[in-house]
Amino acid sequence: MRVVALSRLSQTNLLEWYDEHKRDLPWRNTNDPWAILLSEILLQQTQVSRGIVYWQRMIETFPTIESMANSSIDTVLKAWEGAGYYSRARRLHALSQLVMLPSSEGGFDGSLPSSYIALLSLPGIGPYTAAAVSSIAFGQPFACVDGNIKRVMARQQRMMEPSTKDLQSWADEYLVQLRPGDWNQALMELGATVCTPQIPQCHHCPIQSSCEGKDTPTAYPKAKKITVKKVMFWTCVEFNRQGNPIISQRKPDGLFGGLWGPQLHEGEAPDMNSEQTFIGTVEHKLSHRSMTVHVYMATRLSSQVGRHPGDVAMSVLDQKIIELVRQSGHEQTLLSEMDDMDHI
Ligand code: SF4
């Protein structure tokens, strides 16, 4: 790591700023390790404003780790519906079931462990989450490194591409041992609200005096190039006589694993026959994928068992597809034609 420290970052200034300016987020008003873990898992890939909505839904549905362990994965996915990155929900469910096992069977007797190492051994918990939960919920001295802290560190030290090791050394060096949870949150809060990616507010920054990069903050760290892959899919939605779409549950691994939806086929749609009508196109963006789905609808009602979309967990993409078909009115036309034929 480059040794430059012209002036040391003021831990006191940052903690005082945090005490005065921290956002009133619901998981900051609890000491419950389960509630804190839920917030950390949700916030990994979700903006705070949306994270609050999903956190409230999850904590109401699963107020304890035991309540999640006793629920089916389908119930967990339904509660997670819309939050995206569904592997997080699947791993959280596996974690809850592991924690509930007796220690004689490799579990934790129903209590989330407080140690960093034990947390790290649980499904879905990496170094960041283990450090965040052990410090925030249990007061253990472990330093977090996330994207916000990386940005603050890179600007303070004027580093273009700090390595994971650089970042962890820097975070470890400054960790306030007496308030590790608050310290970690203070650094992340600064990155999220003051030292922001595009328009950092250096004149409001409590650690401006030690910042080497404040004259050209947006130069640090070097922006990562995100490659977004364009992928094309097609689907043909069928309905049954009750007006429910024929959807199936996807395999646990892979895209939208464990969720329900119409069958998606990658690639361009083949030539359709007269029993399939083109309805329209749905665009959907994931972090590294831009999906275009050409949506068709079968013009014959299916004899298969359909599912009411409200009864199962579906991704936002699948909901958009079903909504597009419903809005087209084709499925209503088909249902009334079948009703008319029944009365002939
Ligand atoms: S002075 Fe500016 S660039 Fe430096 S840490 Fe504060 S907000 Fe970020």
Short mmCIF file of C-alpha atoms and ligand atoms in Angstrom, two decimals:
data_model
loop_
_atom_site.label_atom_id
_atom_site.label_comp_id
_atom_site.label_asym_id
_atom_site.label_seq_id
_atom_site.Cartn_x
_atom_site.Cartn_y
_atom_site.Cartn_z
CA MET A 1 0.00 0.00 0.00
CA ARG A 2 1.29 3.49 -0.84
CA VAL A 3 2.51 5.28 2.30
CA VAL A 4 1.58 8.94 2.00
CA ALA A 5 -0.60 9.88 4.95
CA LEU A 6 0.04 13.63 4.96
CA SER A 7 -2.54 14.08 7.68
CA ARG A 8 -4.54 11.41 9.45
CA LEU A 9 -8.23 11.08 8.99
CA SER A 10 -10.04 12.43 12.08
CA GLN A 11 -12.04 9.60 13.62
CA THR A 12 -13.60 12.01 16.11
CA ASN A 13 -14.84 14.37 13.39
CA LEU A 14 -16.38 11.53 11.42
CA LEU A 15 -18.09 9.91 14.42
CA GLU A 16 -19.47 13.26 15.58
CA TRP A 17 -20.75 13.96 12.09
CA TYR A 18 -22.36 10.50 11.98
CA ASP A 19 -24.03 10.96 15.36
CA GLU A 20 -25.57 14.20 14.15
CA HIS A 21 -26.36 13.46 10.50
CA LYS A 22 -27.03 9.74 10.13
CA ARG A 23 -30.22 8.85 8.33
CA ASP A 24 -33.01 7.42 10.46
CA LEU A 25 -33.12 3.95 8.93
CA PRO A 26 -35.39 1.38 10.61
CA TRP A 27 -32.65 -1.21 11.18
CA ARG A 28 -30.66 1.42 13.05
CA ASN A 29 -33.29 1.40 15.79
CA THR A 30 -32.79 -2.23 16.77
CA ASN A 31 -30.09 -4.40 18.28
CA ASP A 32 -31.68 -7.58 16.95
CA PRO A 33 -28.95 -9.42 14.99
CA TRP A 34 -31.53 -11.05 12.71
CA ALA A 35 -33.04 -7.68 11.74
CA ILE A 36 -29.55 -6.28 11.13
CA LEU A 37 -28.52 -9.28 9.05
CA LEU A 38 -31.67 -8.90 6.93
CA SER A 39 -30.83 -5.26 6.24
CA GLU A 40 -27.25 -6.09 5.27
CA ILE A 41 -28.30 -8.83 2.87
CA LEU A 42 -31.00 -6.68 1.28
CA LEU A 43 -28.79 -3.61 0.89
CA GLN A 44 -26.09 -5.53 -0.96
CA GLN A 45 -27.82 -5.01 -4.28
CA THR A 46 -30.75 -2.74 -3.48
CA GLN A 47 -31.00 1.03 -3.06
CA VAL A 48 -31.74 2.19 0.48
CA SER A 49 -35.18 3.65 -0.39
CA ARG A 50 -36.31 0.32 -1.84
CA GLY A 51 -34.41 -1.60 0.82
CA ILE A 52 -36.58 -0.01 3.54
CA VAL A 53 -39.76 -1.28 1.88
CA TYR A 54 -38.43 -4.82 1.46
CA TRP A 55 -36.83 -4.90 4.91
CA GLN A 56 -40.16 -3.96 6.50
CA ARG A 57 -41.96 -6.62 4.50
CA MET A 58 -39.39 -9.28 5.39
CA ILE A 59 -39.20 -8.47 9.09
CA GLU A 60 -43.01 -8.49 9.36
CA THR A 61 -43.24 -11.82 7.55
CA PHE A 62 -40.24 -13.37 9.31
CA PRO A 63 -39.81 -11.60 12.66
CA THR A 64 -37.37 -14.25 13.87
CA ILE A 65 -34.81 -16.52 12.32
CA GLU A 66 -36.95 -19.43 13.45
CA SER A 67 -39.98 -18.12 11.58
CA MET A 68 -38.01 -18.13 8.33
CA ALA A 69 -36.53 -21.56 9.01
CA ASN A 70 -40.04 -22.94 9.49
CA SER A 71 -41.29 -21.42 6.23
CA SER A 72 -41.04 -22.95 2.80
CA ILE A 73 -38.64 -21.49 0.25
CA ASP A 74 -41.71 -20.52 -1.82
CA THR A 75 -42.99 -18.34 1.03
CA VAL A 76 -39.58 -16.71 1.38
CA LEU A 77 -39.34 -16.03 -2.36
CA LYS A 78 -42.86 -14.59 -2.38
CA ALA A 79 -41.92 -12.15 0.39
CA TRP A 80 -38.71 -11.30 -1.51
CA GLU A 81 -40.65 -10.77 -4.75
CA GLY A 82 -39.47 -7.65 -6.58
CA ALA A 83 -36.25 -7.21 -4.57
CA GLY A 84 -34.23 -9.04 -7.25
CA TYR A 85 -31.08 -11.16 -6.91
CA TYR A 86 -33.18 -14.04 -5.62
CA SER A 87 -30.17 -16.17 -4.75
CA ARG A 88 -29.91 -13.92 -1.68
CA ALA A 89 -33.33 -15.10 -0.51
CA ARG A 90 -32.51 -18.74 -1.17
CA ARG A 91 -29.25 -18.51 0.77
CA LEU A 92 -30.94 -16.63 3.62
CA HIS A 93 -33.47 -19.42 3.91
CA ALA A 94 -30.67 -22.02 3.97
CA LEU A 95 -28.86 -19.92 6.59
CA SER A 96 -31.93 -19.77 8.84
CA GLN A 97 -32.35 -23.54 8.69
CA LEU A 98 -28.68 -24.14 9.45
CA VAL A 99 -28.71 -21.73 12.41
CA MET A 100 -31.76 -23.51 13.88
CA LEU A 101 -30.01 -26.88 13.93
CA PRO A 102 -28.57 -28.04 17.25
CA SER A 103 -24.82 -27.55 17.59
CA SER A 104 -24.43 -31.34 17.73
CA GLU A 105 -25.61 -31.34 14.09
CA GLY A 106 -23.41 -28.45 12.97
CA GLY A 107 -25.95 -25.70 13.69
CA PHE A 108 -26.05 -22.82 16.17
CA ASP A 109 -28.94 -23.80 18.47
CA GLY A 110 -31.23 -21.11 17.06
CA SER A 111 -28.99 -18.05 17.63
CA LEU A 112 -27.10 -16.16 14.98
CA PRO A 113 -23.42 -16.53 15.93
CA SER A 114 -21.57 -13.38 16.99
CA SER A 115 -18.12 -14.37 15.80
CA TYR A 116 -16.82 -13.19 12.45
CA ILE A 117 -15.47 -16.62 11.57
CA ALA A 118 -18.72 -18.42 12.42
CA LEU A 119 -20.76 -15.86 10.48
CA LEU A 120 -18.45 -16.30 7.49
CA SER A 121 -19.25 -20.02 7.48
CA LEU A 122 -22.98 -19.41 6.89
CA PRO A 123 -24.61 -19.53 3.42
CA GLY A 124 -24.59 -16.18 1.63
CA ILE A 125 -22.26 -14.47 4.13
CA GLY A 126 -19.03 -13.04 2.73
CA PRO A 127 -16.34 -10.95 4.43
CA TYR A 128 -18.34 -7.71 4.14
CA THR A 129 -21.53 -9.09 5.72
CA ALA A 130 -19.63 -10.98 8.44
CA ALA A 131 -17.77 -7.78 9.40
CA ALA A 132 -20.94 -5.67 9.25
CA VAL A 133 -23.08 -8.01 11.37
CA SER A 134 -20.35 -8.84 13.89
CA SER A 135 -19.53 -5.16 14.39
CA ILE A 136 -23.02 -3.60 14.23
CA ALA A 137 -25.01 -6.29 16.05
CA PHE A 138 -22.35 -7.65 18.39
CA GLY A 139 -19.79 -4.82 18.81
CA GLN A 140 -16.93 -6.96 17.49
CA PRO A 141 -13.90 -5.08 16.09
CA PHE A 142 -14.08 -5.99 12.40
CA ALA A 143 -13.74 -3.42 9.63
CA CYS A 144 -16.09 -3.47 6.65
CA VAL A 145 -15.12 -2.74 3.09
CA ASP A 146 -17.87 -1.94 0.60
CA GLY A 147 -18.21 0.26 -2.48
CA ASN A 148 -18.82 3.41 -0.40
CA ILE A 149 -15.78 2.82 1.78
CA LYS A 150 -13.70 2.07 -1.29
CA ARG A 151 -14.62 5.45 -2.79
CA VAL A 152 -13.86 7.36 0.42
CA MET A 153 -10.55 5.54 0.85
CA ALA A 154 -9.50 6.00 -2.78
CA ARG A 155 -10.17 9.74 -2.58
CA GLN A 156 -8.55 10.21 0.82
CA GLN A 157 -5.42 8.46 -0.45
CA ARG A 158 -5.65 9.53 -4.09
CA MET A 159 -5.58 5.97 -5.36
CA MET A 160 -6.94 4.95 -8.74
CA GLU A 161 -7.30 1.24 -8.17
CA PRO A 162 -6.88 0.24 -4.54
CA SER A 163 -6.60 -3.52 -4.20
CA THR A 164 -8.79 -5.51 -1.82
CA LYS A 165 -5.76 -5.81 0.43
CA ASP A 166 -5.10 -2.04 0.34
CA LEU A 167 -8.72 -1.38 1.25
CA GLN A 168 -8.84 -3.86 4.10
CA SER A 169 -5.53 -2.55 5.54
CA TRP A 170 -6.82 1.01 5.41
CA ALA A 171 -10.16 0.05 6.99
CA ASP A 172 -8.42 -2.01 9.70
CA GLU A 173 -6.01 0.81 10.46
CA TYR A 174 -8.74 3.34 11.12
CA LEU A 175 -11.31 1.10 12.80
CA VAL A 176 -12.48 2.63 16.07
CA GLN A 177 -12.27 -0.31 18.43
CA LEU A 178 -14.68 1.13 20.99
CA ARG A 179 -17.45 1.79 18.44
CA PRO A 180 -16.75 -0.56 15.53
CA GLY A 181 -20.36 -0.78 14.34
CA ASP A 182 -20.86 2.99 14.37
CA TRP A 183 -17.48 3.53 12.75
CA ASN A 184 -18.20 1.17 9.88
CA GLN A 185 -21.61 2.76 9.37
CA ALA A 186 -20.15 6.27 9.59
CA LEU A 187 -17.72 5.59 6.74
CA MET A 188 -20.44 3.98 4.62
CA GLU A 189 -22.86 6.82 5.42
CA LEU A 190 -20.26 9.38 4.36
CA GLY A 191 -19.77 7.55 1.06
CA ALA A 192 -23.52 7.25 0.49
CA THR A 193 -24.51 10.83 1.32
CA VAL A 194 -21.46 13.15 1.05
CA CYS A 195 -18.62 11.45 -0.82
CA THR A 196 -20.99 10.38 -3.58
CA PRO A 197 -19.79 9.06 -6.95
CA GLN A 198 -20.73 12.01 -9.17
CA ILE A 199 -21.09 15.13 -7.02
CA PRO A 200 -19.17 14.80 -3.75
CA GLN A 201 -19.87 17.60 -1.29
CA CYS A 202 -16.34 18.14 -0.06
CA HIS A 203 -17.23 21.44 1.66
CA HIS A 204 -19.55 19.48 4.02
CA CYS A 205 -17.13 16.63 4.59
CA PRO A 206 -15.98 16.05 8.18
CA ILE A 207 -12.70 14.49 7.01
CA GLN A 208 -11.88 17.00 4.31
CA SER A 209 -8.65 18.13 6.00
CA SER A 210 -7.00 14.74 5.53
CA CYS A 211 -8.28 14.22 1.97
CA GLU A 212 -5.62 14.25 -0.71
CA GLY A 213 -8.10 13.86 -3.52
CA LYS A 214 -10.52 16.68 -2.68
CA ASP A 215 -9.40 18.88 -5.61
CA THR A 216 -10.35 16.27 -8.19
CA PRO A 217 -12.48 13.79 -6.22
CA THR A 218 -14.32 12.24 -9.13
CA ALA A 219 -11.02 11.08 -10.61
CA TYR A 220 -10.83 8.47 -7.82
CA PRO A 221 -11.23 5.58 -7.91
CA LYS A 222 -10.94 4.73 -11.58
CA ALA A 223 -14.42 3.93 -12.88
CA LYS A 224 -15.03 0.27 -13.60
CA LYS A 225 -16.23 -0.53 -17.08
CA ILE A 226 -19.49 -2.43 -16.84
CA THR A 227 -20.18 -4.62 -19.81
CA VAL A 228 -23.87 -5.11 -20.36
CA LYS A 229 -24.68 -8.11 -22.47
CA LYS A 230 -27.74 -7.91 -24.71
CA VAL A 231 -29.76 -11.09 -24.67
CA MET A 232 -32.86 -11.96 -26.64
CA PHE A 233 -35.60 -14.33 -25.49
CA TRP A 234 -39.00 -15.35 -26.66
CA THR A 235 -41.94 -16.85 -24.86
CA CYS A 236 -45.41 -18.01 -25.75
CA VAL A 237 -47.89 -17.55 -22.91
CA GLU A 238 -50.77 -19.95 -22.63
CA PHE A 239 -53.88 -19.52 -20.50
CA ASN A 240 -56.34 -22.03 -19.12
CA ARG A 241 -60.11 -21.73 -18.97
CA GLN A 242 -59.97 -19.95 -15.63
CA GLY A 243 -57.86 -17.21 -17.23
CA ASN A 244 -54.73 -18.19 -15.34
CA PRO A 245 -51.42 -18.33 -17.19
CA ILE A 246 -49.57 -21.65 -17.51
CA ILE A 247 -46.42 -20.95 -15.57
CA SER A 248 -43.89 -23.25 -14.00
CA GLN A 249 -41.32 -23.02 -11.27
CA ARG A 250 -37.76 -22.50 -12.46
CA LYS A 251 -34.91 -24.68 -11.24
CA PRO A 252 -33.25 -23.38 -8.05
CA ASP A 253 -30.01 -22.47 -9.84
CA GLY A 254 -29.84 -20.03 -12.69
CA LEU A 255 -31.76 -16.97 -13.72
CA PHE A 256 -34.79 -16.28 -11.49
CA GLY A 257 -34.17 -19.63 -9.76
CA GLY A 258 -37.13 -20.91 -7.74
CA LEU A 259 -39.48 -18.28 -9.19
CA TRP A 260 -42.50 -18.94 -11.38
CA GLY A 261 -43.01 -17.77 -14.92
CA PRO A 262 -43.78 -18.70 -18.51
CA GLN A 263 -41.05 -20.67 -20.27
CA LEU A 264 -38.34 -18.38 -21.60
CA HIS A 265 -36.35 -19.49 -24.62
CA GLU A 266 -33.08 -17.79 -25.46
CA GLY A 267 -32.59 -16.59 -29.02
CA GLU A 268 -34.83 -15.35 -31.79
CA ALA A 269 -38.33 -16.69 -31.96
CA PRO A 270 -38.84 -19.43 -34.56
CA ASP A 271 -41.56 -19.09 -37.19
CA MET A 272 -44.82 -19.20 -35.32
CA ASN A 273 -47.90 -21.09 -36.45
CA SER A 274 -51.43 -19.73 -36.73
CA GLU A 275 -52.12 -20.65 -33.11
CA GLN A 276 -49.61 -18.15 -31.79
CA THR A 277 -50.08 -14.40 -31.88
CA PHE A 278 -47.34 -11.85 -31.42
CA ILE A 279 -48.28 -9.56 -28.54
CA GLY A 280 -45.29 -7.28 -28.08
CA THR A 281 -41.85 -6.89 -26.59
CA VAL A 282 -40.72 -6.54 -23.00
CA GLU A 283 -37.40 -4.92 -22.08
CA HIS A 284 -35.79 -5.73 -18.77
CA LYS A 285 -32.44 -4.69 -17.34
CA LEU A 286 -30.34 -6.61 -14.86
CA SER A 287 -26.95 -5.38 -13.67
CA HIS A 288 -25.00 -7.07 -16.47
CA ARG A 289 -27.74 -8.04 -18.86
CA SER A 290 -30.18 -6.19 -21.02
CA MET A 291 -33.00 -8.57 -21.87
CA THR A 292 -35.46 -8.27 -24.73
CA VAL A 293 -38.33 -10.73 -24.67
CA HIS A 294 -40.61 -11.21 -27.67
CA VAL A 295 -43.94 -12.21 -26.25
CA TYR A 296 -46.44 -14.41 -28.06
CA MET A 297 -49.71 -15.81 -26.84
CA ALA A 298 -51.27 -19.15 -27.70
CA THR A 299 -54.66 -18.73 -29.31
CA ARG A 300 -55.99 -21.98 -27.84
CA LEU A 301 -56.79 -22.41 -24.18
CA SER A 302 -54.64 -24.94 -22.43
CA SER A 303 -55.88 -27.91 -20.47
CA GLN A 304 -52.91 -27.60 -18.09
CA VAL A 305 -53.25 -26.32 -14.55
CA GLY A 306 -52.67 -22.57 -14.49
CA ARG A 307 -51.52 -20.52 -11.56
CA HIS A 308 -52.81 -17.21 -10.32
CA PRO A 309 -49.73 -14.93 -10.43
CA GLY A 310 -50.64 -13.51 -7.02
CA ASP A 311 -50.26 -16.93 -5.41
CA VAL A 312 -46.66 -17.59 -6.43
CA ALA A 313 -43.36 -15.69 -6.48
CA MET A 314 -42.60 -14.15 -9.86
CA SER A 315 -39.79 -11.92 -11.06
CA VAL A 316 -40.57 -8.40 -12.24
CA LEU A 317 -39.79 -9.53 -15.80
CA ASP A 318 -42.34 -12.34 -15.65
CA GLN A 319 -44.92 -10.00 -14.16
CA LYS A 320 -44.29 -7.57 -17.03
CA ILE A 321 -44.82 -10.36 -19.58
CA ILE A 322 -48.13 -11.46 -18.07
CA GLU A 323 -49.24 -7.86 -17.71
CA LEU A 324 -48.42 -7.14 -21.38
CA VAL A 325 -50.57 -10.06 -22.50
CA ARG A 326 -53.42 -9.09 -20.19
CA GLN A 327 -53.31 -5.48 -21.39
CA SER A 328 -53.49 -6.62 -25.00
CA GLY A 329 -56.94 -8.02 -24.26
CA HIS A 330 -56.22 -11.13 -26.38
CA GLU A 331 -56.64 -13.47 -23.46
CA GLN A 332 -60.06 -11.96 -22.61
CA THR A 333 -61.14 -12.29 -26.24
CA LEU A 334 -60.05 -15.91 -26.25
CA LEU A 335 -61.90 -16.67 -23.02
CA SER A 336 -65.14 -15.09 -24.23
CA GLU A 337 -64.88 -16.91 -27.58
CA MET A 338 -64.59 -20.18 -25.69
CA ASP A 339 -67.58 -19.22 -23.52
CA ASP A 340 -69.59 -18.49 -26.68
CA MET A 341 -68.65 -21.88 -28.17
CA ASP A 342 -69.73 -23.59 -24.96
CA HIS A 343 -73.18 -22.09 -25.42
CA ILE A 344 -73.64 -23.10 -29.04
S1 SF4 B 1 -13.16 15.68 1.02
FE1 SF4 B 1 -14.46 15.17 -0.68
S2 SF4 B 1 -13.43 13.58 -1.78
FE2 SF4 B 1 -12.48 13.72 0.22
S3 SF4 B 1 -13.53 12.19 1.46
FE3 SF4 B 1 -14.57 14.14 1.77
S4 SF4 B 1 -16.24 14.19 0.25
FE4 SF4 B 1 -14.80 12.57 -0.34
#
